[in-house]
Coordinates of C-alpha atoms and ligand atoms in Angstrom, one line a residue:
M51 CA 20.0 19.4 146.0
K52 CA 20.4 19.5 149.8
L53 CA 17.7 20.6 152.3
N54 CA 18.9 22.3 155.3
L55 CA 18.2 19.4 157.5
D56 CA 19.6 19.4 161.3
N57 CA 22.5 16.6 162.2
T58 CA 19.8 14.2 163.7
A59 CA 17.9 14.2 160.3
L60 CA 20.9 13.8 158.4
Q61 CA 22.4 10.8 160.4
W62 CA 19.2 8.9 160.0
Q63 CA 19.1 10.1 156.3
E64 CA 22.6 8.6 155.8
K65 CA 21.8 5.1 157.6
A66 CA 18.8 4.8 155.7
R67 CA 20.8 5.8 152.4
R68 CA 23.3 3.2 153.3
F69 CA 20.7 0.4 153.7
A70 CA 19.2 1.0 150.5
E71 CA 22.3 1.7 148.4
D72 CA 24.4 -1.3 150.0
E73 CA 21.4 -3.9 150.6
L74 CA 18.7 -3.8 148.9
I75 CA 19.1 -1.9 145.5
P76 CA 21.6 -4.8 144.7
C77 CA 18.6 -7.4 145.3
E78 CA 16.3 -5.3 142.8
I79 CA 16.6 -7.4 139.5
E80 CA 16.5 -10.4 141.3
A81 CA 13.3 -9.6 142.9
E82 CA 11.7 -8.5 139.5
M83 CA 12.8 -11.6 138.0
N84 CA 11.4 -13.9 140.7
G85 CA 7.8 -12.5 141.1
G86 CA 8.9 -9.9 144.1
R87 CA 10.8 -12.8 146.2
L88 CA 14.0 -13.0 147.1
P89 CA 15.7 -16.2 149.1
A90 CA 14.2 -16.5 152.2
E91 CA 17.8 -15.6 154.1
V92 CA 18.2 -12.8 152.2
S93 CA 14.5 -11.4 153.1
K94 CA 15.5 -12.2 156.7
R95 CA 18.8 -10.3 157.0
H96 CA 17.3 -7.5 155.4
K97 CA 14.4 -7.5 157.9
M98 CA 16.9 -8.1 160.8
M99 CA 19.2 -5.0 159.8
A100 CA 16.3 -2.7 159.3
I101 CA 15.0 -3.6 163.0
E102 CA 18.7 -3.1 164.2
L103 CA 18.9 0.4 162.6
G104 CA 15.8 1.3 164.7
F105 CA 13.7 1.6 161.3
S106 CA 10.8 -0.7 162.9
S107 CA 11.0 1.7 166.2
M108 CA 10.8 5.2 164.7
D109 CA 7.3 6.1 165.5
V110 CA 6.9 4.4 168.9
P111 CA 6.9 6.3 172.1
R112 CA 10.0 5.9 174.3
E113 CA 7.6 4.6 177.0
H114 CA 7.1 1.6 175.0
G115 CA 10.9 1.0 174.1
G116 CA 10.6 3.0 171.1
L117 CA 12.6 5.5 169.4
Q118 CA 10.0 8.5 169.0
L119 CA 11.7 10.0 166.1
R120 CA 10.6 13.5 165.2
T121 CA 8.3 13.1 162.1
V122 CA 11.1 14.9 159.9
D123 CA 13.6 12.4 160.9
Q124 CA 11.0 9.8 159.9
V125 CA 10.7 11.2 156.5
A126 CA 14.4 11.5 155.9
V127 CA 14.5 7.7 156.3
W128 CA 10.9 6.9 154.2
E129 CA 12.7 9.3 151.4
Q130 CA 16.0 7.0 151.5
L131 CA 13.8 4.1 151.0
G132 CA 11.9 5.2 148.5
H133 CA 15.0 5.0 146.3
V134 CA 14.3 1.2 146.1
T135 CA 12.3 -0.6 143.6
N136 CA 10.2 -3.8 144.2
A137 CA 9.0 -2.6 147.6
L138 CA 12.1 -4.4 148.9
C139 CA 12.2 -1.6 151.6
W140 CA 8.9 -2.7 153.4
C141 CA 10.8 -5.5 154.8
F142 CA 10.2 -4.5 158.3
S143 CA 6.7 -3.6 160.0
E144 CA 6.3 -0.4 162.0
P145 CA 3.5 0.4 164.9
H146 CA 2.6 3.6 164.4
Q147 CA 1.7 6.4 167.0
W148 CA -2.0 6.2 166.5
M149 CA -2.0 2.3 167.8
F150 CA -0.6 3.8 171.2
E151 CA -3.8 6.0 171.6
A152 CA -6.3 3.9 170.3
C153 CA -5.4 0.1 171.7
S154 CA -5.8 -1.5 175.0
E155 CA -2.6 -2.3 177.0
Q156 CA -3.3 -6.1 176.3
Q157 CA -3.7 -5.4 172.5
L158 CA -0.3 -3.4 172.5
Q159 CA 1.3 -6.4 173.7
R160 CA -0.3 -8.9 171.7
Y161 CA -0.5 -7.4 168.2
V162 CA 1.4 -4.0 168.2
L163 CA 4.7 -4.2 169.8
P164 CA 5.5 -7.8 168.1
L165 CA 5.6 -5.5 164.8
M166 CA 8.6 -3.6 166.3
S167 CA 10.5 -7.0 167.1
G168 CA 9.4 -8.5 163.7
E169 CA 7.7 -11.3 165.6
R170 CA 4.5 -10.4 164.0
K171 CA 3.1 -8.8 160.6
E172 CA 0.0 -7.0 160.1
C173 CA -2.2 -5.9 156.9
Y174 CA -4.9 -3.7 156.8
A175 CA -8.6 -4.9 155.3
I176 CA -10.8 -1.7 154.9
T177 CA -11.4 -1.7 151.1
E178 CA -14.5 -4.0 149.6
A179 CA -15.6 -4.3 146.3
E180 CA -18.5 -1.5 146.7
S181 CA -16.2 0.8 149.1
G182 CA -13.1 2.3 147.9
S183 CA -12.8 6.5 148.1
D184 CA -16.7 6.1 149.4
V185 CA -16.0 4.2 152.8
V186 CA -19.2 2.5 153.0
I187 CA -18.6 -0.7 154.7
N188 CA -20.7 -3.8 154.1
T189 CA -18.7 -6.4 156.1
T190 CA -20.8 -6.9 159.3
A191 CA -20.0 -7.6 162.9
E192 CA -22.6 -8.8 165.1
L193 CA -22.1 -9.1 168.7
T194 CA -23.0 -12.4 170.0
D195 CA -22.4 -14.0 173.6
E196 CA -18.9 -15.7 172.6
G197 CA -17.8 -12.4 170.4
Y198 CA -18.4 -10.7 167.0
L199 CA -19.3 -12.7 164.1
V200 CA -17.7 -10.9 161.0
N201 CA -19.0 -11.9 157.6
G202 CA -18.1 -10.1 154.1
E203 CA -15.5 -9.6 151.6
K204 CA -12.5 -7.4 151.6
W205 CA -10.3 -6.4 148.6
F206 CA -6.7 -5.4 148.0
V207 CA -5.4 -6.7 151.2
T208 CA -1.7 -5.8 150.7
S209 CA 0.7 -8.1 152.7
A210 CA -1.8 -10.7 153.6
N211 CA 0.3 -13.3 152.2
L212 CA 3.0 -12.2 154.6
A213 CA 0.9 -11.1 157.7
D214 CA -0.4 -13.1 160.4
Y215 CA -2.9 -10.5 161.5
L216 CA -5.6 -7.9 160.2
F217 CA -6.8 -4.5 161.1
L218 CA -10.3 -5.2 159.8
Q219 CA -13.1 -2.6 159.7
A220 CA -16.7 -4.1 160.0
K221 CA -19.9 -2.3 160.1
L222 CA -21.8 -3.2 163.6
T223 CA -25.3 -4.8 163.1
S224 CA -26.7 -4.3 166.6
G225 CA -26.6 -1.9 169.9
P226 CA -26.6 1.6 170.1
H227 CA -23.9 2.1 167.4
A228 CA -25.6 -0.4 164.9
G229 CA -24.7 1.0 161.4
S230 CA -21.5 2.6 162.4
D231 CA -18.0 1.3 161.9
A232 CA -15.6 -0.7 164.4
M233 CA -12.0 -1.8 163.7
F234 CA -10.7 -5.0 164.9
F235 CA -7.5 -7.2 165.4
V236 CA -8.4 -10.4 163.4
D237 CA -5.7 -13.4 163.5
Q238 CA -5.2 -14.8 160.1
N239 CA -5.8 -18.4 161.3
S240 CA -9.3 -17.6 162.6
A241 CA -11.5 -20.1 161.3
G242 CA -13.9 -19.0 158.4
I243 CA -11.3 -16.6 156.5
E244 CA -10.7 -17.9 153.0
Q245 CA -8.6 -16.2 150.5
S246 CA -11.3 -15.8 147.2
R247 CA -8.6 -14.3 144.8
V248 CA -5.1 -13.3 144.2
P249 CA -4.9 -10.8 141.4
L250 CA -2.1 -9.9 139.6
F251 CA -1.0 -6.5 139.6
S252 CA 1.4 -4.0 137.7
H253 CA 3.8 -4.1 139.7
T254 CA 6.3 -7.1 140.6
F255 CA 6.1 -7.4 144.6
D256 CA 6.1 -10.1 147.1
H257 CA 3.4 -8.5 149.0
H258 CA 0.3 -9.7 147.5
H259 CA -3.0 -7.8 147.3
P260 CA -5.6 -11.0 147.6
E261 CA -9.3 -10.5 148.1
L262 CA -10.6 -12.4 151.7
R263 CA -13.9 -13.4 152.4
F264 CA -15.1 -13.8 156.0
N265 CA -17.3 -16.3 156.6
N266 CA -19.0 -16.3 160.6
V267 CA -15.1 -15.6 162.0
L268 CA -15.5 -15.0 165.5
V269 CA -13.5 -12.0 166.8
P270 CA -13.1 -11.6 170.6
V271 CA -14.6 -8.5 172.0
A272 CA -11.0 -7.9 173.2
N273 CA -10.0 -7.4 169.6
R274 CA -12.2 -4.3 169.2
I275 CA -10.2 -1.4 169.0
G276 CA -11.5 1.5 171.1
D277 CA -15.0 1.8 172.0
E278 CA -18.1 0.7 169.6
G279 CA -18.8 3.8 167.4
D280 CA -15.4 4.9 167.5
G281 CA -15.3 3.3 164.2
M282 CA -12.6 5.2 162.2
S283 CA -11.7 8.1 164.3
F284 CA -8.0 7.2 164.1
S285 CA -8.0 6.9 160.8
H286 CA -6.9 10.3 160.1
S287 CA -3.9 10.1 161.9
W288 CA -3.2 6.9 159.8
F289 CA -3.9 8.7 156.6
R290 CA -1.9 11.8 157.7
R291 CA 1.1 9.7 158.1
E292 CA 0.6 7.4 155.3
R293 CA 0.0 10.1 153.0
L294 CA 3.3 12.0 154.0
M295 CA 5.3 8.8 153.9
I296 CA 4.0 8.0 150.4
A297 CA 5.1 11.6 149.6
A298 CA 8.6 11.0 150.9
R299 CA 9.1 7.8 149.2
D300 CA 8.1 9.7 145.9
C301 CA 10.3 12.1 146.5
G302 CA 13.4 9.3 147.1
A303 CA 12.0 7.5 143.6
A304 CA 12.6 10.5 141.6
A305 CA 15.7 11.6 142.9
R306 CA 17.0 8.0 141.6
L307 CA 15.3 8.5 138.6
I308 CA 16.6 11.7 137.7
E309 CA 20.3 10.6 138.9
E310 CA 20.4 7.5 136.9
A311 CA 18.7 9.3 133.7
T312 CA 21.4 12.0 134.1
A313 CA 24.2 9.5 134.0
W314 CA 23.0 7.6 131.2
A315 CA 22.4 10.9 129.2
K316 CA 26.1 11.9 130.1
Q317 CA 27.5 8.5 128.5
R318 CA 25.0 8.0 125.7
E319 CA 26.0 9.2 122.1
V320 CA 23.2 10.0 119.6
D321 CA 23.1 12.2 116.5
G322 CA 27.1 12.8 116.7
G323 CA 26.8 14.5 120.4
K324 CA 26.1 13.4 124.0
L325 CA 22.4 13.1 124.9
I326 CA 22.9 15.3 127.6
D327 CA 23.7 18.4 125.4
K328 CA 20.3 17.9 123.7
Q329 CA 18.0 20.7 124.7
L330 CA 15.3 18.5 124.5
V331 CA 16.7 16.0 126.9
Q332 CA 17.9 18.9 129.2
A333 CA 14.2 20.5 129.2
M334 CA 12.9 16.8 130.4
L335 CA 15.9 16.9 133.2
A336 CA 15.4 20.4 134.2
D337 CA 11.9 20.0 134.5
S338 CA 12.2 17.0 136.8
V339 CA 14.9 18.3 139.0
T340 CA 12.2 21.2 139.6
E341 CA 9.6 19.4 140.2
L342 CA 11.4 17.3 142.7
W343 CA 12.8 20.2 144.6
A344 CA 9.3 21.7 144.9
A345 CA 8.2 18.0 146.1
R346 CA 10.7 17.8 148.5
L347 CA 10.1 21.2 149.9
I348 CA 6.5 20.6 150.4
T349 CA 7.0 17.5 152.1
F350 CA 9.9 18.3 154.6
E351 CA 7.8 21.4 155.6
A352 CA 5.0 19.4 156.3
A353 CA 7.0 17.1 158.3
E354 CA 8.4 20.0 160.4
A355 CA 5.0 21.1 160.7
H356 CA 4.1 18.1 162.4
D357 CA 7.0 18.5 164.8
R358 CA 5.9 22.3 165.4
G359 CA 2.9 20.9 166.8
E360 CA 0.8 22.9 164.2
D361 CA -3.2 22.4 164.3
V362 CA -4.2 19.0 163.4
K363 CA -6.5 20.1 160.4
S364 CA -4.1 22.5 158.8
L365 CA -1.7 19.4 158.8
H366 CA -4.5 16.8 157.4
A367 CA -4.5 19.3 154.7
R368 CA -0.6 19.6 154.3
C369 CA 0.0 16.1 154.0
S370 CA -2.6 15.5 150.8
I371 CA -0.8 18.5 149.2
A372 CA 2.3 16.2 149.9
K373 CA 1.0 13.2 148.4
L374 CA -0.8 14.8 145.6
Y375 CA 2.3 16.7 144.4
A376 CA 5.0 14.2 145.0
S377 CA 2.9 11.3 143.4
E378 CA 2.2 13.2 140.3
A379 CA 5.4 14.8 140.0
A380 CA 7.1 11.2 140.6
Y381 CA 4.9 9.9 138.0
R382 CA 6.0 12.5 135.5
I383 CA 9.7 12.1 136.4
A384 CA 9.7 8.3 135.7
D385 CA 7.8 8.8 132.6
R386 CA 10.3 11.0 131.3
A387 CA 13.4 8.7 132.6
V388 CA 11.9 6.1 130.5
Q389 CA 11.9 8.4 127.5
I390 CA 15.5 9.5 128.1
F391 CA 16.7 5.7 128.5
G392 CA 14.8 5.1 124.9
G393 CA 14.4 1.1 124.4
R394 CA 16.6 0.5 127.8
G395 CA 14.1 2.2 129.4
Y396 CA 11.0 -0.1 128.8
M397 CA 13.3 -3.1 130.0
R398 CA 12.6 -4.5 133.2
E399 CA 15.9 -4.6 134.5
N400 CA 15.8 -0.8 134.3
C401 CA 15.0 1.1 137.5
A402 CA 13.1 3.7 135.5
E403 CA 10.7 0.6 134.0
R404 CA 9.9 -0.8 137.2
F405 CA 9.4 2.9 138.9
S406 CA 7.0 3.9 136.0
R407 CA 4.7 0.8 136.9
E408 CA 5.2 1.0 140.7
I409 CA 4.8 4.9 141.1
R410 CA 1.2 4.7 139.3
V411 CA -0.4 3.4 142.3
D412 CA 0.8 6.3 144.6
R413 CA -1.9 8.5 142.9
I414 CA -4.6 6.0 143.7
W415 CA -4.4 4.5 147.3
E416 CA -4.4 6.1 150.7
G417 CA -6.8 8.5 148.8
A418 CA -6.8 8.8 145.0
S419 CA -5.6 12.1 143.7
E420 CA -8.8 13.4 143.2
V421 CA -10.1 12.7 146.7
Q422 CA -7.0 14.9 147.9
R423 CA -7.8 17.5 145.9
L424 CA -11.2 17.6 147.9
V425 CA -9.6 17.4 151.1
I426 CA -7.4 20.4 149.9
A427 CA -10.4 22.2 148.4
R428 CA -12.3 22.0 151.7
A429 CA -9.6 23.1 153.6
L430 CA -9.2 26.4 151.6
A431 CA -13.0 26.9 151.9
K432 CA -13.3 26.6 155.5
R433 CA -10.0 27.8 156.9
G434 CA -8.3 30.0 153.8
L435 CA -5.2 30.1 152.4
D436 CA -3.5 30.9 155.8
G437 CA -5.5 28.7 157.6
M438 CA -4.1 25.8 155.8
Ligands
LIG663 C1 -1.9 -2.1 144.9 C2 -3.2 -1.9 145.9 C3 -2.9 -1.8 147.2 C4 -4.1 -1.5 148.0 N1 -3.8 -2.0 149.2 C5 -5.1 -1.8 150.2 C6 -4.9 -2.2 151.5 O1 -3.9 -3.0 151.9 N2 -5.9 -2.4 152.2 C7 -7.3 -1.5 152.1 O2 -8.1 -1.7 152.6 N3 -7.3 -1.1 150.7 C8 -6.2 -0.9 149.5 N4 -6.2 -0.7 148.5 C9 -7.4 -0.2 148.2 C10 -7.4 1.6 147.8 O3 -7.0 2.1 148.8 C11 -8.2 1.7 147.0 O4 -8.0 1.3 145.6 C12 -8.4 3.5 146.6 O5 -8.9 4.0 147.8 C13 -9.5 3.7 145.7 O6 -10.8 3.1 145.6 P1 -11.2 2.2 144.7 O7 -10.2 1.6 144.0 O8 -12.4 1.4 145.1 O9 -11.6 3.7 143.5 P2 -13.0 4.4 143.3 O10 -13.5 4.6 144.9 O11 -14.0 3.3 142.6 O12 -12.7 5.7 142.7 C14 -12.1 5.2 141.0 C15 -11.5 6.5 140.6 O13 -12.5 7.6 141.0 C16 -12.0 8.7 141.2 N5 -12.7 9.3 142.2 C17 -13.1 8.9 143.4 N6 -13.7 9.5 144.2 C18 -14.1 10.9 143.2 C19 -14.8 12.1 143.6 N7 -15.3 12.3 144.9 N8 -14.6 12.8 142.9 C20 -14.1 12.9 141.6 N9 -13.2 11.5 141.2 C21 -13.3 10.6 142.4 C22 -10.6 8.8 141.3 O14 -9.8 8.8 140.1 C23 -10.3 7.0 141.4 O15 -9.4 6.7 141.4 C24 -5.1 -0.8 147.3 C25 -5.3 -0.6 146.0 C26 -4.4 -1.2 145.3 C27 -4.3 -0.8 143.7

């Protein structure tokens, strides 16, 4: 199933495919059996290789030493990395284009560019106990003579156990923008940050999602991203990118699931014949291929629309469509793959079992499927089908 990608995209796709197949996939079972962890030297090798391959600088403008790849090239990379379970493909950090629009030169040097070289690692602290789909932030940032004093609690802070700083969203308590949100860089070693709980989740990742408490954490004014009141004005470009890349990874996961389930069905003998010759199994594979094809077309077309510079509002809806469709299709495909593998598909050593747990969250984070549907329906109501 080949899309009509140009040579540049194909080269990026091939680089990422080789990295996934040769380096990451062989480590999956070891990670699964060890709480997501690999030996430190292996994790370090993966990180260094990813950086050398250019994956950490894909979205960085050239004037900052990055590769400034087209969106379609980046989607081609993330699709291949999506073939891998246990989040082993998250072995590197990536500065994103929005950061270069939003951050001061000092912030770029101190926080953003060190992501590209692997010297620093970030995590995102937005969600709270009362704030998920509805972003009603209760964590406060009070301006004092020394800086902002931050108080509150954040939930689901992915990778906080590996990161050395946070992007933190808080509500301003004073000044002309009191009541509106602002985003800050917060160093994890700041006094007053406390890990209140590290819940266990369905997947087996080395990236944990702890709950963090902030007790009078002092954050320098220079760490505020943008002006007071800018709040989450950057969040839309961030959502667009993350939603598109989730869709890309779901396409990669779905492709691997179909390939592995097909290979198994071709060798497994059941009821006097090969599984692949049973029409009920053929139907599951046919539905999966059809859905994957649709998901890839939607996702790559949305990427190309970015590269053509289409209207940002239309891109926003397109990224929601891609995430909604690809994440739901990949989940159905994972479930069918488990079914085709039978009892073996329920074993943690089988990638279908792992994907069936891991892909589930793609329908929840970065906006649950219902939220994506609302984005799409609102775009339809405002601009009509042709305007989307
Ligand atoms: C593993 C994991 C990692 C995460 N990592 C991070 C992170 O790094 N940083 C961070 O800030 N957050 C993170 N999150 C939080 C994630 O973004 C939220 O879980 C998500 O936005 C949904 O919010 P919620 O869980 O509060 O669900 P709620 O907002 O309570 O929604 C519950 C359900 O209600 C439905 N729903 C919601 N709104 C509507 C609506 N308007 N109409 C109809 N139905 C609706 C949806 O089905 C939704 O799943 C993570 C979550 C998980 C599970």
